[in-house]
PDB file of N, CA and C in Angstrom:
ATOM      1  N   UNK A1000      94.128  95.689  98.116  1.00 70.00           N
ATOM      2  CA  UNK A1000      94.456  93.900  97.278  1.00 70.00           C
ATOM      3  C   UNK A1000      96.137  93.917  98.075  1.00 70.00           C
ATOM      4  N   UNK A1001      96.737  92.762  98.096  1.00 73.00           N
ATOM      5  CA  UNK A1001      98.013  92.824  98.366  1.00 73.00           C
ATOM      6  C   UNK A1001      98.855  92.876  97.777  1.00 73.00           C
ATOM      7  N   UNK A1002      99.917  93.181  97.875  1.00 80.00           N
ATOM      8  CA  UNK A1002     100.834  92.578  96.845  1.00 80.00           C
ATOM      9  C   UNK A1002     101.594  91.209  96.801  1.00 80.00           C
ATOM     10  N   UNK A1003     101.964  91.126  95.531  1.00 81.00           N
ATOM     11  CA  UNK A1003     102.692  89.588  95.358  1.00 81.00           C
ATOM     12  C   UNK A1003     103.636  89.310  97.185  1.00 81.00           C
ATOM     13  N   UNK A1004     104.846  90.523  97.139  1.00 86.00           N
ATOM     14  CA  UNK A1004     105.893  90.649  98.357  1.00 86.00           C
ATOM     15  C   UNK A1004     105.271  90.852  99.521  1.00 86.00           C
ATOM     16  N   UNK A1005     104.016  91.056  99.559  1.00 85.00           N
ATOM     17  CA  UNK A1005     103.272  91.232 101.096  1.00 85.00           C
ATOM     18  C   UNK A1005     102.709  89.956 101.424  1.00 85.00           C
ATOM     19  N   UNK A1006     102.457  89.526 100.672  1.00 82.00           N
ATOM     20  CA  UNK A1006     101.930  87.431 100.374  1.00 82.00           C
ATOM     21  C   UNK A1006     103.200  87.117 100.794  1.00 82.00           C
ATOM     22  N   UNK A1007     104.231  87.099  99.714  1.00 86.00           N
ATOM     23  CA  UNK A1007     105.261  85.973 100.026  1.00 86.00           C
ATOM     24  C   UNK A1007     105.978  86.720 101.915  1.00 86.00           C
ATOM     25  N   UNK A1008     105.672  87.515 102.258  1.00 87.00           N
ATOM     26  CA  UNK A1008     106.384  87.869 103.570  1.00 87.00           C
ATOM     27  C   UNK A1008     105.431  87.459 104.631  1.00 87.00           C
ATOM     28  N   UNK A1009     104.060  87.154 104.387  1.00 88.00           N
ATOM     29  CA  UNK A1009     103.123  86.735 105.025  1.00 88.00           C
ATOM     30  C   UNK A1009     102.769  85.725 105.089  1.00 88.00           C
ATOM     31  N   UNK A1010     103.273  84.563 104.304  1.00 89.00           N
ATOM     32  CA  UNK A1010     103.747  82.966 104.068  1.00 89.00           C
ATOM     33  C   UNK A1010     104.924  82.865 104.530  1.00 89.00           C
ATOM     34  N   UNK A1011     106.018  83.510 105.042  1.00 88.00           N
ATOM     35  CA  UNK A1011     107.210  83.420 105.392  1.00 88.00           C
ATOM     36  C   UNK A1011     107.177  83.136 106.751  1.00 88.00           C
ATOM     37  N   UNK A1012     105.955  84.282 107.056  1.00 89.00           N
ATOM     38  CA  UNK A1012     106.336  84.161 108.971  1.00 89.00           C
ATOM     39  C   UNK A1012     105.301  83.256 109.045  1.00 89.00           C
ATOM     40  N   UNK A1013     103.991  82.896 108.923  1.00 90.00           N
ATOM     41  CA  UNK A1013     103.350  82.132 108.999  1.00 90.00           C
ATOM     42  C   UNK A1013     103.859  80.618 109.181  1.00 90.00           C
ATOM     43  N   UNK A1014     104.431  80.251 107.860  1.00 90.00           N
ATOM     44  CA  UNK A1014     105.714  79.560 108.023  1.00 90.00           C
ATOM     45  C   UNK A1014     106.723  79.031 109.259  1.00 90.00           C
ATOM     46  N   UNK A1015     107.224  79.937 109.195  1.00 89.00           N
ATOM     47  CA  UNK A1015     108.312  80.527 109.764  1.00 89.00           C
ATOM     48  C   UNK A1015     107.602  79.793 112.048  1.00 89.00           C
ATOM     49  N   UNK A1016     106.653  80.655 111.813  1.00 88.00           N
ATOM     50  CA  UNK A1016     105.536  80.236 113.024  1.00 88.00           C
ATOM     51  C   UNK A1016     105.458  79.075 113.302  1.00 88.00           C
ATOM     52  N   UNK A1017     104.941  78.618 112.760  1.00 89.00           N
ATOM     53  CA  UNK A1017     104.219  77.165 112.679  1.00 89.00           C
ATOM     54  C   UNK A1017     105.641  75.905 112.752  1.00 89.00           C
ATOM     55  N   UNK A1018     106.529  76.260 112.033  1.00 90.00           N
ATOM     56  CA  UNK A1018     107.670  75.557 112.519  1.00 90.00           C
ATOM     57  C   UNK A1018     108.295  75.543 113.535  1.00 90.00           C
ATOM     58  N   UNK A1019     108.350  76.725 113.879  1.00 89.00           N
ATOM     59  CA  UNK A1019     108.963  76.976 115.458  1.00 89.00           C
ATOM     60  C   UNK A1019     107.855  76.377 116.342  1.00 89.00           C
ATOM     61  N   UNK A1020     107.017  76.250 116.399  1.00 88.00           N
ATOM     62  CA  UNK A1020     105.763  75.568 117.009  1.00 88.00           C
ATOM     63  C   UNK A1020     106.230  74.720 117.264  1.00 88.00           C
ATOM     64  N   UNK A1021     106.132  73.806 116.160  1.00 90.00           N
ATOM     65  CA  UNK A1021     106.570  72.051 115.580  1.00 90.00           C
ATOM     66  C   UNK A1021     107.685  72.002 116.106  1.00 90.00           C
ATOM     67  N   UNK A1022     108.978  72.464 116.077  1.00 92.00           N
ATOM     68  CA  UNK A1022     110.219  72.066 116.986  1.00 92.00           C
ATOM     69  C   UNK A1022     110.219  72.349 118.026  1.00 92.00           C
ATOM     70  N   UNK A1023     109.688  72.761 118.876  1.00 90.00           N
ATOM     71  CA  UNK A1023     109.310  74.078 120.050  1.00 90.00           C
ATOM     72  C   UNK A1023     110.668  74.451 120.348  1.00 90.00           C
ATOM     73  N   UNK A1024     110.597  74.955 119.364  1.00 90.00           N
ATOM     74  CA  UNK A1024     111.839  76.458 119.269  1.00 90.00           C
ATOM     75  C   UNK A1024     111.244  77.965 118.913  1.00 90.00           C
ATOM     76  N   UNK A1025     109.818  78.018 119.456  1.00 85.00           N
ATOM     77  CA  UNK A1025     109.536  79.335 119.607  1.00 85.00           C
ATOM     78  C   UNK A1025     109.824  80.128 120.668  1.00 85.00           C
ATOM     79  N   UNK A1026     110.083  80.976 120.980  1.00 87.00           N
ATOM     80  CA  UNK A1026     110.128  81.754 121.834  1.00 87.00           C
ATOM     81  C   UNK A1026     109.423  83.282 121.784  1.00 87.00           C
ATOM     82  N   UNK A1027     109.162  83.779 122.700  1.00 88.00           N
ATOM     83  CA  UNK A1027     108.309  85.172 122.696  1.00 88.00           C
ATOM     84  C   UNK A1027     108.756  86.157 122.121  1.00 88.00           C
ATOM     85  N   UNK A1028     109.940  86.137 121.694  1.00 88.00           N
ATOM     86  CA  UNK A1028     110.282  87.326 121.124  1.00 88.00           C
ATOM     87  C   UNK A1028     109.978  86.770 119.687  1.00 88.00           C
ATOM     88  N   UNK A1029     110.295  85.752 119.189  1.00 83.00           N
ATOM     89  CA  UNK A1029     109.651  85.237 117.967  1.00 83.00           C
ATOM     90  C   UNK A1029     108.060  85.721 116.969  1.00 83.00           C
ATOM     91  N   UNK A1030     107.449  85.808 118.598  1.00 84.00           N
ATOM     92  CA  UNK A1030     105.792  85.372 118.373  1.00 84.00           C
ATOM     93  C   UNK A1030     105.926  87.201 118.147  1.00 84.00           C
ATOM     94  N   UNK A1031     106.464  87.671 118.923  1.00 87.00           N
ATOM     95  CA  UNK A1031     106.312  89.350 119.153  1.00 87.00           C
ATOM     96  C   UNK A1031     106.949  89.861 117.663  1.00 87.00           C
ATOM     97  N   UNK A1032     107.807  89.379 116.896  1.00 87.00           N
ATOM     98  CA  UNK A1032     108.086  89.512 115.572  1.00 87.00           C
ATOM     99  C   UNK A1032     107.365  89.163 114.552  1.00 87.00           C
ATOM    100  N   UNK A1033     107.145  88.135 114.687  1.00 86.00           N
ATOM    101  CA  UNK A1033     106.221  87.106 113.367  1.00 86.00           C
ATOM    102  C   UNK A1033     104.874  87.671 113.910  1.00 86.00           C
ATOM    103  N   UNK A1034     104.514  87.912 114.699  1.00 88.00           N
ATOM    104  CA  UNK A1034     103.042  88.050 115.328  1.00 88.00           C
ATOM    105  C   UNK A1034     102.147  88.916 113.966  1.00 88.00           C
ATOM    106  N   UNK A1035     102.475  90.093 113.298  1.00 89.00           N
ATOM    107  CA  UNK A1035     101.854  91.386 112.756  1.00 89.00           C
ATOM    108  C   UNK A1035     101.973  90.557 111.627  1.00 89.00           C
ATOM    109  N   UNK A1036     102.674  89.629 110.818  1.00 88.00           N
ATOM    110  CA  UNK A1036     102.863  89.953 109.641  1.00 88.00           C
ATOM    111  C   UNK A1036     101.997  87.883 109.656  1.00 88.00           C
ATOM    112  N   UNK A1037     101.942  87.093 110.287  1.00 88.00           N
ATOM    113  CA  UNK A1037     101.158  86.175 110.586  1.00 88.00           C
ATOM    114  C   UNK A1037      99.521  86.683 111.035  1.00 88.00           C
ATOM    115  N   UNK A1038      99.389  87.438 111.082  1.00 88.00           N
ATOM    116  CA  UNK A1038      97.781  88.229 111.332  1.00 88.00           C
ATOM    117  C   UNK A1038      97.101  88.656 110.009  1.00 88.00           C
ATOM    118  N   UNK A1039      98.706  89.484 109.215  1.00 87.00           N
ATOM    119  CA  UNK A1039      98.589  90.134 107.558  1.00 87.00           C
ATOM    120  C   UNK A1039      98.046  88.779 106.738  1.00 87.00           C
ATOM    121  N   UNK A1040      99.215  88.239 107.242  1.00 87.00           N
ATOM    122  CA  UNK A1040      98.171  87.038 106.346  1.00 87.00           C
ATOM    123  C   UNK A1040      97.293  86.093 106.400  1.00 87.00           C
ATOM    124  N   UNK A1041      96.918  85.627 107.324  1.00 89.00           N
ATOM    125  CA  UNK A1041      95.694  85.383 107.672  1.00 89.00           C
ATOM    126  C   UNK A1041      94.497  86.378 106.847  1.00 89.00           C
ATOM    127  N   UNK A1042      94.114  87.733 106.839  1.00 89.00           N
ATOM    128  CA  UNK A1042      93.850  88.842 106.685  1.00 89.00           C
ATOM    129  C   UNK A1042      93.870  88.565 105.581  1.00 89.00           C
ATOM    130  N   UNK A1043      94.552  88.382 104.755  1.00 88.00           N
ATOM    131  CA  UNK A1043      94.794  88.016 103.195  1.00 88.00           C
ATOM    132  C   UNK A1043      94.387  87.501 102.632  1.00 88.00           C
ATOM    133  N   UNK A1044      94.259  85.933 103.455  1.00 87.00           N
ATOM    134  CA  UNK A1044      94.005  85.111 102.923  1.00 87.00           C
ATOM    135  C   UNK A1044      92.332  84.621 103.045  1.00 87.00           C
ATOM    136  N   UNK A1045      91.778  85.578 104.105  1.00 89.00           N
ATOM    137  CA  UNK A1045      90.136  85.657 104.452  1.00 89.00           C
ATOM    138  C   UNK A1045      90.061  86.370 103.041  1.00 89.00           C
ATOM    139  N   UNK A1046      90.545  87.760 102.951  1.00 89.00           N
ATOM    140  CA  UNK A1046      89.884  88.398 101.826  1.00 89.00           C
ATOM    141  C   UNK A1046      89.923  87.772 100.658  1.00 89.00           C
ATOM    142  N   UNK A1047      91.224  87.354 100.518  1.00 85.00           N
ATOM    143  CA  UNK A1047      90.971  86.319  99.044  1.00 85.00           C
ATOM    144  C   UNK A1047      89.935  85.321  98.680  1.00 85.00           C
ATOM    145  N   UNK A1048      89.571  84.500 100.482  1.00 86.00           N
ATOM    146  CA  UNK A1048      88.756  83.795  99.856  1.00 86.00           C
ATOM    147  C   UNK A1048      87.151  84.485  99.554  1.00 86.00           C
ATOM    148  N   UNK A1049      87.091  85.582 100.410  1.00 88.00           N
ATOM    149  CA  UNK A1049      86.007  86.262 100.473  1.00 88.00           C
ATOM    150  C   UNK A1049      85.927  86.573  99.019  1.00 88.00           C
ATOM    151  N   UNK A1050      86.377  87.198  98.410  1.00 88.00           N
ATOM    152  CA  UNK A1050      86.741  87.635  96.855  1.00 88.00           C
ATOM    153  C   UNK A1050      86.271  86.304  96.338  1.00 88.00           C
ATOM    154  N   UNK A1051      86.966  85.419  96.041  1.00 87.00           N
ATOM    155  CA  UNK A1051      86.445  83.911  95.070  1.00 87.00           C
ATOM    156  C   UNK A1051      84.744  83.768  95.693  1.00 87.00           C
ATOM    157  N   UNK A1052      85.145  83.765  96.853  1.00 88.00           N
ATOM    158  CA  UNK A1052      83.142  83.304  97.144  1.00 88.00           C
ATOM    159  C   UNK A1052      82.414  84.681  96.252  1.00 88.00           C
ATOM    160  N   UNK A1053      82.918  85.884  96.265  1.00 89.00           N
ATOM    161  CA  UNK A1053      81.664  86.724  96.018  1.00 89.00           C
ATOM    162  C   UNK A1053      81.776  86.642  93.768  1.00 89.00           C
ATOM    163  N   UNK A1054      82.991  85.997  93.782  1.00 89.00           N
ATOM    164  CA  UNK A1054      83.113  86.061  92.130  1.00 89.00           C
ATOM    165  C   UNK A1054      82.098  85.274  91.630  1.00 89.00           C
ATOM    166  N   UNK A1055      82.122  83.950  92.481  1.00 87.00           N
ATOM    167  CA  UNK A1055      81.658  82.996  92.330  1.00 87.00           C
ATOM    168  C   UNK A1055      80.156  82.754  91.863  1.00 87.00           C
ATOM    169  N   UNK A1056      79.722  83.498  93.120  1.00 79.00           N
ATOM    170  CA  UNK A1056      78.299  83.804  92.967  1.00 79.00           C
ATOM    171  C   UNK A1056      77.422  85.137  92.026  1.00 79.00           C
ATOM    172  N   UNK A1057      77.927  85.232  91.563  1.00 61.00           N
ATOM    173  CA  UNK A1057      77.847  86.324  90.434  1.00 61.00           C
ATOM    174  C   UNK A1057      77.764  86.151  89.256  1.00 61.00           C
TER     175      UNK A1057
END
């Protein structure tokens, strides 16, 4: 289970990546830097959703 700090860091990375894409200021360096955090954040969301679904089913 991710820590609150990991979740916050992942959320900030996702937000920064989307904001950069929206403003058309996203540079390859930004993508390389934020990419792993974004992937981790999405994985956390998927895991959380799966866990919630499992709890509802039990």
